[in-house]
GROMACS .gro file of C-alpha atoms in nm:
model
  305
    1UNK     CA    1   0.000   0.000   0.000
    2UNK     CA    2   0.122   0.371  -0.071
    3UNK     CA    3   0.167   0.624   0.154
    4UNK     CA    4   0.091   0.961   0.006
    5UNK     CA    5   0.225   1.273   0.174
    6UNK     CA    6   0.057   1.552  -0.001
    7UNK     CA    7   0.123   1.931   0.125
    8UNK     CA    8  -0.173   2.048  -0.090
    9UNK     CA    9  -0.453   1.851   0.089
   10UNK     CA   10  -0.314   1.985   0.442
   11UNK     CA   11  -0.527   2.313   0.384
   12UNK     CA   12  -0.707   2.269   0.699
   13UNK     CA   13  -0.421   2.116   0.914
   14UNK     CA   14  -0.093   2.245   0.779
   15UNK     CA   15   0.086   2.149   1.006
   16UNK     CA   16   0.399   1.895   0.832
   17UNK     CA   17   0.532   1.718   1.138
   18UNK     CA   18   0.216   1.558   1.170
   19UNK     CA   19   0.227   1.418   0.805
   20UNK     CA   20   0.561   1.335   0.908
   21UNK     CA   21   0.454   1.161   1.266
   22UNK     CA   22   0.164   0.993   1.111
   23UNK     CA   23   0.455   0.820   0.820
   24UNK     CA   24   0.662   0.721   1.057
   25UNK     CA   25   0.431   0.550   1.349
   26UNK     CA   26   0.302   0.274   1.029
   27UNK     CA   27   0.329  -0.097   1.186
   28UNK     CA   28   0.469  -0.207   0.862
   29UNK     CA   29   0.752  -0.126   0.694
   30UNK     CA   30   0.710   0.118   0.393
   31UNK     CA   31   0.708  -0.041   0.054
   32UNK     CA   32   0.572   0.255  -0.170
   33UNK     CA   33   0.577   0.642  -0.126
   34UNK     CA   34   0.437   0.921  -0.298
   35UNK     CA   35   0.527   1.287  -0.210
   36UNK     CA   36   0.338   1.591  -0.363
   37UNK     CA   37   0.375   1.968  -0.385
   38UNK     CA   38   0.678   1.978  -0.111
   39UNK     CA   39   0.943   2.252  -0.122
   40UNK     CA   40   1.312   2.192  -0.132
   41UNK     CA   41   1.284   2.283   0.227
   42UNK     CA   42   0.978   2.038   0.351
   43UNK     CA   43   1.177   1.760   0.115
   44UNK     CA   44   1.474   1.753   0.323
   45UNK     CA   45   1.269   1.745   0.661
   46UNK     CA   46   1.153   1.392   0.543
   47UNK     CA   47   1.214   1.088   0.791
   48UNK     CA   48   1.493   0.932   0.559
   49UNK     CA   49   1.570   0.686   0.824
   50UNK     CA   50   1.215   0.526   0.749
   51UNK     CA   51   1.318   0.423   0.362
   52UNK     CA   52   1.526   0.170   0.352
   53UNK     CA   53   1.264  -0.073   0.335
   54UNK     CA   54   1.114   0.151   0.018
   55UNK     CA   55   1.108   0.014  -0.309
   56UNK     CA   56   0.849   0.256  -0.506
   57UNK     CA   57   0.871   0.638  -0.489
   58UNK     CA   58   0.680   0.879  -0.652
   59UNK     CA   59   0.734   1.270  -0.693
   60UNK     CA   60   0.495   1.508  -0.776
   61UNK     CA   61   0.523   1.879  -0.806
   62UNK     CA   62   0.820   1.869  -0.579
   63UNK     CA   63   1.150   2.036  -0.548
   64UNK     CA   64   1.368   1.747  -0.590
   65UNK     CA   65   1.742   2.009  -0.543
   66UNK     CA   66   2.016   1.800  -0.293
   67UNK     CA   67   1.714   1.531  -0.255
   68UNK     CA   68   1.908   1.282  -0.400
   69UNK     CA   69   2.206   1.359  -0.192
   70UNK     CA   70   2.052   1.119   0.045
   71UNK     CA   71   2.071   0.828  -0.150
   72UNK     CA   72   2.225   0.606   0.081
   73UNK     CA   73   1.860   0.577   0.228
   74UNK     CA   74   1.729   0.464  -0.071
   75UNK     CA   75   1.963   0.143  -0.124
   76UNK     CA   76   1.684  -0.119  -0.195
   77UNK     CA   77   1.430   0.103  -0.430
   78UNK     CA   78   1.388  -0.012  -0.740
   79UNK     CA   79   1.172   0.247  -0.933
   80UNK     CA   80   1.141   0.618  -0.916
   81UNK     CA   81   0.873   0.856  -1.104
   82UNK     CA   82   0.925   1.240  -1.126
   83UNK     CA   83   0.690   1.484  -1.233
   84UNK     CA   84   0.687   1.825  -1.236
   85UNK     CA   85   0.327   1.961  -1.410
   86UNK     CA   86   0.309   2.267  -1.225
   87UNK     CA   87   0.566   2.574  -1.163
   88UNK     CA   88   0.416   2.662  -0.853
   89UNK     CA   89   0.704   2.609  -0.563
   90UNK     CA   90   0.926   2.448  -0.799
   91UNK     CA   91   1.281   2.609  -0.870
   92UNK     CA   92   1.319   2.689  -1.213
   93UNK     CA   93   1.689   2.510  -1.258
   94UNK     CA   94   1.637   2.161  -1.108
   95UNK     CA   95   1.929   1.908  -1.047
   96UNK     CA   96   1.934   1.537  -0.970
   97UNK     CA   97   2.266   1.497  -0.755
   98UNK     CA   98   2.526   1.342  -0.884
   99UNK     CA   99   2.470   1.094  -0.598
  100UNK     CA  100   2.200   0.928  -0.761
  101UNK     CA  101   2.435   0.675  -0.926
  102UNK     CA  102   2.422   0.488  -0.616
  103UNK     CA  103   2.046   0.365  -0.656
  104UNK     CA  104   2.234   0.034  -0.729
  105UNK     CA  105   1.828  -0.160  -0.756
  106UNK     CA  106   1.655   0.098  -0.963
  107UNK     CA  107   1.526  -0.088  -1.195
  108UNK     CA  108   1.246   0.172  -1.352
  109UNK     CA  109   1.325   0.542  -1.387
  110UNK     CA  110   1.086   0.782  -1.561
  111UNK     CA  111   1.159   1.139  -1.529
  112UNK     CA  112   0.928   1.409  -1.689
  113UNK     CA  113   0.965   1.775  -1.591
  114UNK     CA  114   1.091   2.098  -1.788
  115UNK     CA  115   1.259   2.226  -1.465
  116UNK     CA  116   1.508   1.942  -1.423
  117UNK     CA  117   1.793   2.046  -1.649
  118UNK     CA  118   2.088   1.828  -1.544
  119UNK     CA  119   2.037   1.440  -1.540
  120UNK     CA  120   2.399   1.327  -1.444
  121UNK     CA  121   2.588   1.144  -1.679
  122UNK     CA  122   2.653   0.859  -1.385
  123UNK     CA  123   2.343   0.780  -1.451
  124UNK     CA  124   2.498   0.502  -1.681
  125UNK     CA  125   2.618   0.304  -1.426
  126UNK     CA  126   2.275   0.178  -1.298
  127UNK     CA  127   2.315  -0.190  -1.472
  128UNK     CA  128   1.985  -0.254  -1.326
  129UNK     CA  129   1.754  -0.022  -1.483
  130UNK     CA  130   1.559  -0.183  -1.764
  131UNK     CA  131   1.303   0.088  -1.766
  132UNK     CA  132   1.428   0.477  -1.871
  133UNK     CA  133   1.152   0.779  -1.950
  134UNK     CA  134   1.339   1.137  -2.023
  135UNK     CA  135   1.170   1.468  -2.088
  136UNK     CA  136   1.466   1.610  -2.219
  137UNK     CA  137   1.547   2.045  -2.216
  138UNK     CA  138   1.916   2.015  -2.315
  139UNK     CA  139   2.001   1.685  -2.458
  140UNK     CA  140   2.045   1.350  -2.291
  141UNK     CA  141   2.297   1.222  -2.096
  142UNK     CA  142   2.608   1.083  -2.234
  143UNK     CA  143   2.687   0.707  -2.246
  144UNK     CA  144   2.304   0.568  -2.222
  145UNK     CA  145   2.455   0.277  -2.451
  146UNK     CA  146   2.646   0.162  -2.105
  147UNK     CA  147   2.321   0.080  -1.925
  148UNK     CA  148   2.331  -0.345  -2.018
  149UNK     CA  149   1.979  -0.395  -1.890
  150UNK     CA  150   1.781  -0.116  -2.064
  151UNK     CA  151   1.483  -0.253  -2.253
  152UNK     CA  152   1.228   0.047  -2.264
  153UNK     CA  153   1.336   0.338  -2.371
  154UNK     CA  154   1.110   0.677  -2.413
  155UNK     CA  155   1.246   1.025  -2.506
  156UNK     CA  156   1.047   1.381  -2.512
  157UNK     CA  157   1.146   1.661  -2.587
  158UNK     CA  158   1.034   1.959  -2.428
  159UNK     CA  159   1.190   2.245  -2.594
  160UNK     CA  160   1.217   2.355  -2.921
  161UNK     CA  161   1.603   2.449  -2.889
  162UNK     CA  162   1.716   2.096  -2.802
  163UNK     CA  163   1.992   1.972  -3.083
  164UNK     CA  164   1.795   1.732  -3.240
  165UNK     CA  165   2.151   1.558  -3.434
  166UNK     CA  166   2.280   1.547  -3.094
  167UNK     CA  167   1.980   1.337  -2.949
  168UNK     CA  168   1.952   1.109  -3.218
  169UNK     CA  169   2.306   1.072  -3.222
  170UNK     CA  170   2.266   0.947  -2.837
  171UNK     CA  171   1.986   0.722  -2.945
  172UNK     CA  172   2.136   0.568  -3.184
  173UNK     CA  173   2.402   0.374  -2.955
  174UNK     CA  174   2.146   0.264  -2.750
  175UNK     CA  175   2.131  -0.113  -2.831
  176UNK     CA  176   1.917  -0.430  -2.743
  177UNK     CA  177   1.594  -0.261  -2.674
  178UNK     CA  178   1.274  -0.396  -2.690
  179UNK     CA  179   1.070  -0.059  -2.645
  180UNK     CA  180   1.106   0.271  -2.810
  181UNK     CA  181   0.905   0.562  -2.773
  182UNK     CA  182   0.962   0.907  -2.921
  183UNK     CA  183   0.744   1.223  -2.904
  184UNK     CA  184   0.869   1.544  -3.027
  185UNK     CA  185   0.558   1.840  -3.083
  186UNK     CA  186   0.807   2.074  -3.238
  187UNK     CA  187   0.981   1.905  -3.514
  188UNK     CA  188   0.883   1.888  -3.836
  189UNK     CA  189   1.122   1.688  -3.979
  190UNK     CA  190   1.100   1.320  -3.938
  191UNK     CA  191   1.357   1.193  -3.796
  192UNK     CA  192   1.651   0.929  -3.942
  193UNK     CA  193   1.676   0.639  -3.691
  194UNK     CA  194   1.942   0.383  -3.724
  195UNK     CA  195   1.903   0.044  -3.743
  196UNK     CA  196   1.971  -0.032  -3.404
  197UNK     CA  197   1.667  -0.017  -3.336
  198UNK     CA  198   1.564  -0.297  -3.571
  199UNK     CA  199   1.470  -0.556  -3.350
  200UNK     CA  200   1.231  -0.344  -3.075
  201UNK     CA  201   0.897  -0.511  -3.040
  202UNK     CA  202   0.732  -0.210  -2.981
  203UNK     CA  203   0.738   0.149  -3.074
  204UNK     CA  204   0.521   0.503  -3.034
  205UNK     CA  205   0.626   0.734  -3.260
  206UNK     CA  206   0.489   1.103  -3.172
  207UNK     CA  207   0.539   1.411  -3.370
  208UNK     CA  208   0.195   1.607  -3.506
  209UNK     CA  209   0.397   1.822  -3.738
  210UNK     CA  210   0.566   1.559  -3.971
  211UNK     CA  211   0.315   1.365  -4.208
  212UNK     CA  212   0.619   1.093  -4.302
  213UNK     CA  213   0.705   0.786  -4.088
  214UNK     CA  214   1.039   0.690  -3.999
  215UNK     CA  215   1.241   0.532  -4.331
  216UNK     CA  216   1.345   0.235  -4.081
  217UNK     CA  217   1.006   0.168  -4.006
  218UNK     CA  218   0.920  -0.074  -4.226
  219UNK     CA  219   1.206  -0.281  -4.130
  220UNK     CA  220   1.108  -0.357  -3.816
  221UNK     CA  221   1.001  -0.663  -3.874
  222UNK     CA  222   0.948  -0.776  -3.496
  223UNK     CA  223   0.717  -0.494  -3.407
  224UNK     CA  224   0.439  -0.651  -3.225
  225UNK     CA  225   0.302  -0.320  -3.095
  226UNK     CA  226   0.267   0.047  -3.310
  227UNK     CA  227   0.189   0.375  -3.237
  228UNK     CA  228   0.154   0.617  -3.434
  229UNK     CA  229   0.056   1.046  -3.352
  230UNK     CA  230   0.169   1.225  -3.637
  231UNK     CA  231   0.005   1.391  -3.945
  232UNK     CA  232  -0.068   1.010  -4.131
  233UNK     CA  233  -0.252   1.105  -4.456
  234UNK     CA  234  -0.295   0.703  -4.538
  235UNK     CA  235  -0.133   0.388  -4.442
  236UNK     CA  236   0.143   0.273  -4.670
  237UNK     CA  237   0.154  -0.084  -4.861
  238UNK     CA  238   0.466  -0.165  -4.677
  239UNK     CA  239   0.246  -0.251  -4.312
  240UNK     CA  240   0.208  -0.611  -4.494
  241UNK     CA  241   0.576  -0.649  -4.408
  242UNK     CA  242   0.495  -0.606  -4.016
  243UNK     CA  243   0.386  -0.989  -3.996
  244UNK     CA  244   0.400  -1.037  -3.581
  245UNK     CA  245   0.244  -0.677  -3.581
  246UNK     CA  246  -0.073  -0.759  -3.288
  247UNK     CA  247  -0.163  -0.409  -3.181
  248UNK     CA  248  -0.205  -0.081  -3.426
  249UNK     CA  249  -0.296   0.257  -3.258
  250UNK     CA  250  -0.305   0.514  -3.493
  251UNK     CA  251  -0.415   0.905  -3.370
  252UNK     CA  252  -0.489   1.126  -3.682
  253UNK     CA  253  -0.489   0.901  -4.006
  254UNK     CA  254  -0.679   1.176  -4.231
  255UNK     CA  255  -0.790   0.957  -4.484
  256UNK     CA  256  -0.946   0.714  -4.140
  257UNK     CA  257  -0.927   0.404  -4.394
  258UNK     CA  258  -0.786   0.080  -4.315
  259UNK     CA  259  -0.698  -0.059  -4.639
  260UNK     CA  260  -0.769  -0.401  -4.688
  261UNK     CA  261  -0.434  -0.571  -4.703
  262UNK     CA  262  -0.418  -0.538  -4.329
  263UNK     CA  263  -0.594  -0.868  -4.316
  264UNK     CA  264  -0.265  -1.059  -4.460
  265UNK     CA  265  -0.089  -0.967  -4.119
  266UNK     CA  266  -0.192  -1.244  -3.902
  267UNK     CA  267  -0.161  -1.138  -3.582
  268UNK     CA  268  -0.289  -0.803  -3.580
  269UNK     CA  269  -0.578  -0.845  -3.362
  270UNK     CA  270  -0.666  -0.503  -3.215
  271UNK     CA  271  -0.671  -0.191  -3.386
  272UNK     CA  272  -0.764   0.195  -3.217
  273UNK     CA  273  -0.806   0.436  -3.403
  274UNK     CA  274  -0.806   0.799  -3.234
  275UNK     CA  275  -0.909   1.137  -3.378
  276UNK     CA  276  -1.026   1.016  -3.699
  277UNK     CA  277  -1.248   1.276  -3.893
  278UNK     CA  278  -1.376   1.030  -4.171
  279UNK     CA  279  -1.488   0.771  -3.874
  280UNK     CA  280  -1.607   1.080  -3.643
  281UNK     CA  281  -1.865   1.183  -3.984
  282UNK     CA  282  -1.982   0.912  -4.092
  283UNK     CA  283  -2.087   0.601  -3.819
  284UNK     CA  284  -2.160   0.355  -4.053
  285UNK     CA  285  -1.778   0.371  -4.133
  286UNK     CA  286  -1.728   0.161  -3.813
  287UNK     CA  287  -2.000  -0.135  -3.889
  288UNK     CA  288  -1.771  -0.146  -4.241
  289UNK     CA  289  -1.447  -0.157  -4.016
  290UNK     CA  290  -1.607  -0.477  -3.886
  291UNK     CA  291  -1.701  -0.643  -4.162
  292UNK     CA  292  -1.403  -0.590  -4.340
  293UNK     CA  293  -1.210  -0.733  -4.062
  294UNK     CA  294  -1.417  -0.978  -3.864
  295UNK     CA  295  -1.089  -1.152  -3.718
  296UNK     CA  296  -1.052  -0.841  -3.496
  297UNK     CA  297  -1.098  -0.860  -3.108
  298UNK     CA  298  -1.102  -0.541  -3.062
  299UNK     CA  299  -1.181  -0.237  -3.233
  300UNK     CA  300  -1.137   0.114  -3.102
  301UNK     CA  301  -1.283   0.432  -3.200
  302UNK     CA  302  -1.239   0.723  -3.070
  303UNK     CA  303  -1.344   1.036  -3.257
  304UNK     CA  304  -1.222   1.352  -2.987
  305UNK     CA  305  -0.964   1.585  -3.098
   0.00000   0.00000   0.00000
């Protein structure tokens, strides 16, 4: 069970030491914590003592400066979600201390904020994590390709300004993946993958300013789940090649057809389709849908924009 110390829902008591008192007088020995609208000054007045046993942590709207500088309290956690949604609190320039190396178990690790903008390059040496999310401001860290478990891998980019050669450039040496995601609302220029990441069995691609789709794309020939938010005018003859394809998610296609040789892949058994105008107009477009492909399980429509 989480524990969820939340600043913002103390409006009528705000008094912290009794969040703090009623954390650290639990029987059982916390597994999972979530922490909410805290300032850098409320973060270090935490009961650090009280999370070795902690293997979940979530942070919310939080100043996370020198929080990580008491990592030696976090030895056995093995996955770690930041977000920063809201300014309010928040320093503008956010670090994650060099320290944070030492998170020897983190296995999952999905950071997404536009204050944090230094991710230290030690981050590398966590030969644990299998799981990485990055909003990235700057560019990513170096050496990502050192990390020997990753598996999922998801980059955003939150600024305009970020050296998009430089990222891909990173991504490219990333190898052995299984999971790829890529969102980008400010590019429009599709970007040129390498073929390293050939073998992932499943990749969102997310850019609504670029109508292409990757050149590699029809290459990867393991892909057994595809997502695609972009500016899709149709879907290209080439998906026949994407034979252990299962799951297609598609956001925009303007045309909204699903061409007929679909059916020759023969494990795609659910398709979505999202913000579709032709299937938002026209209702009788879905009953087609269905007879065209009666092998489908499942069929989503979803018209809203």
């Amino acid at each position: 069970m989480e524990y969820f110390v939340n600043l913002n829902s103390c409006k009528h008591d705000p008094d912290f030491s009794k969040l703090i008192s009623e954390l650290v007088s639990r029987e059982n020995p916390l597994k999972k914590l979530g922490i909410q609208g805290l300032t850098k000054n409320l973060m270090q007045k935490l009961p650090f003592d009280y999370f070795f046993g902690l293997k979940s942590l979530r942070i919310l709207d939080s100043d996370i400066n020198g929080f990580f500088c008491n990592s030696k309290y976090f030895q056995n956690i093995e996955e770690i979600e930041i977000q920063q949604m809201s300014d309010e609190k928040i320093e503008i320039n956010q670090v994650i201390d060099e320290e944070f190396k030492d998170l020897r178990k983190l296995k999952k690790l999905n950071i997404f904020s536009g204050n944090v903008k230094k991710i230290p390059n030690s981050i590398s040496s966590l030969n644990d994590l299998t799981t990485l999310g990055l909003s990235i401001t700057e560019n990513l860290p170096i050496n990502l390709h050192y990390l020997p478990n990753l598996k999922e891998f998801g980059v955003s980019v939150l600024y305009e300004n970020v050296v998009r050669e430089d990222l891909l450039e990173k991504i490219s040496k990333v190898k052995n993946l299984e999971s790829f995601g890529y969102n980008d609302p400010f590019s429009n220029v599709c970007p040129d993958f390498k073929e390293n990441l050939l073998g992932l069995e499943s990749f969102t691609f997310d850019m609504l300013n670029v109508k292409e789709l990757p050149s590699i794309l029809p290459k990867m020939v393991n892909l057994k789940y595809l997502h695609l938010s972009n500016d899709l005018q149709s879907i290209p003859e080439w998906f026949i090649n994407l034979r252990n394809l299962e799951y297609l998610t598609i956001e925009g296609l303007v045309d909204g057809k699903l061409p007929l040789f679909l059916k020759e892949l023969p494990r795609l058994h659910t398709i979505n389709l999202i913000a579709c105008l032709d299937i938002l107009m026209y209702e009788e477009r879905i009953n087609e849908i269905k007879n065209d492909f009666p092998d489908l399980k499942i069929l989503g429509v979803n018209a809203d924009y």
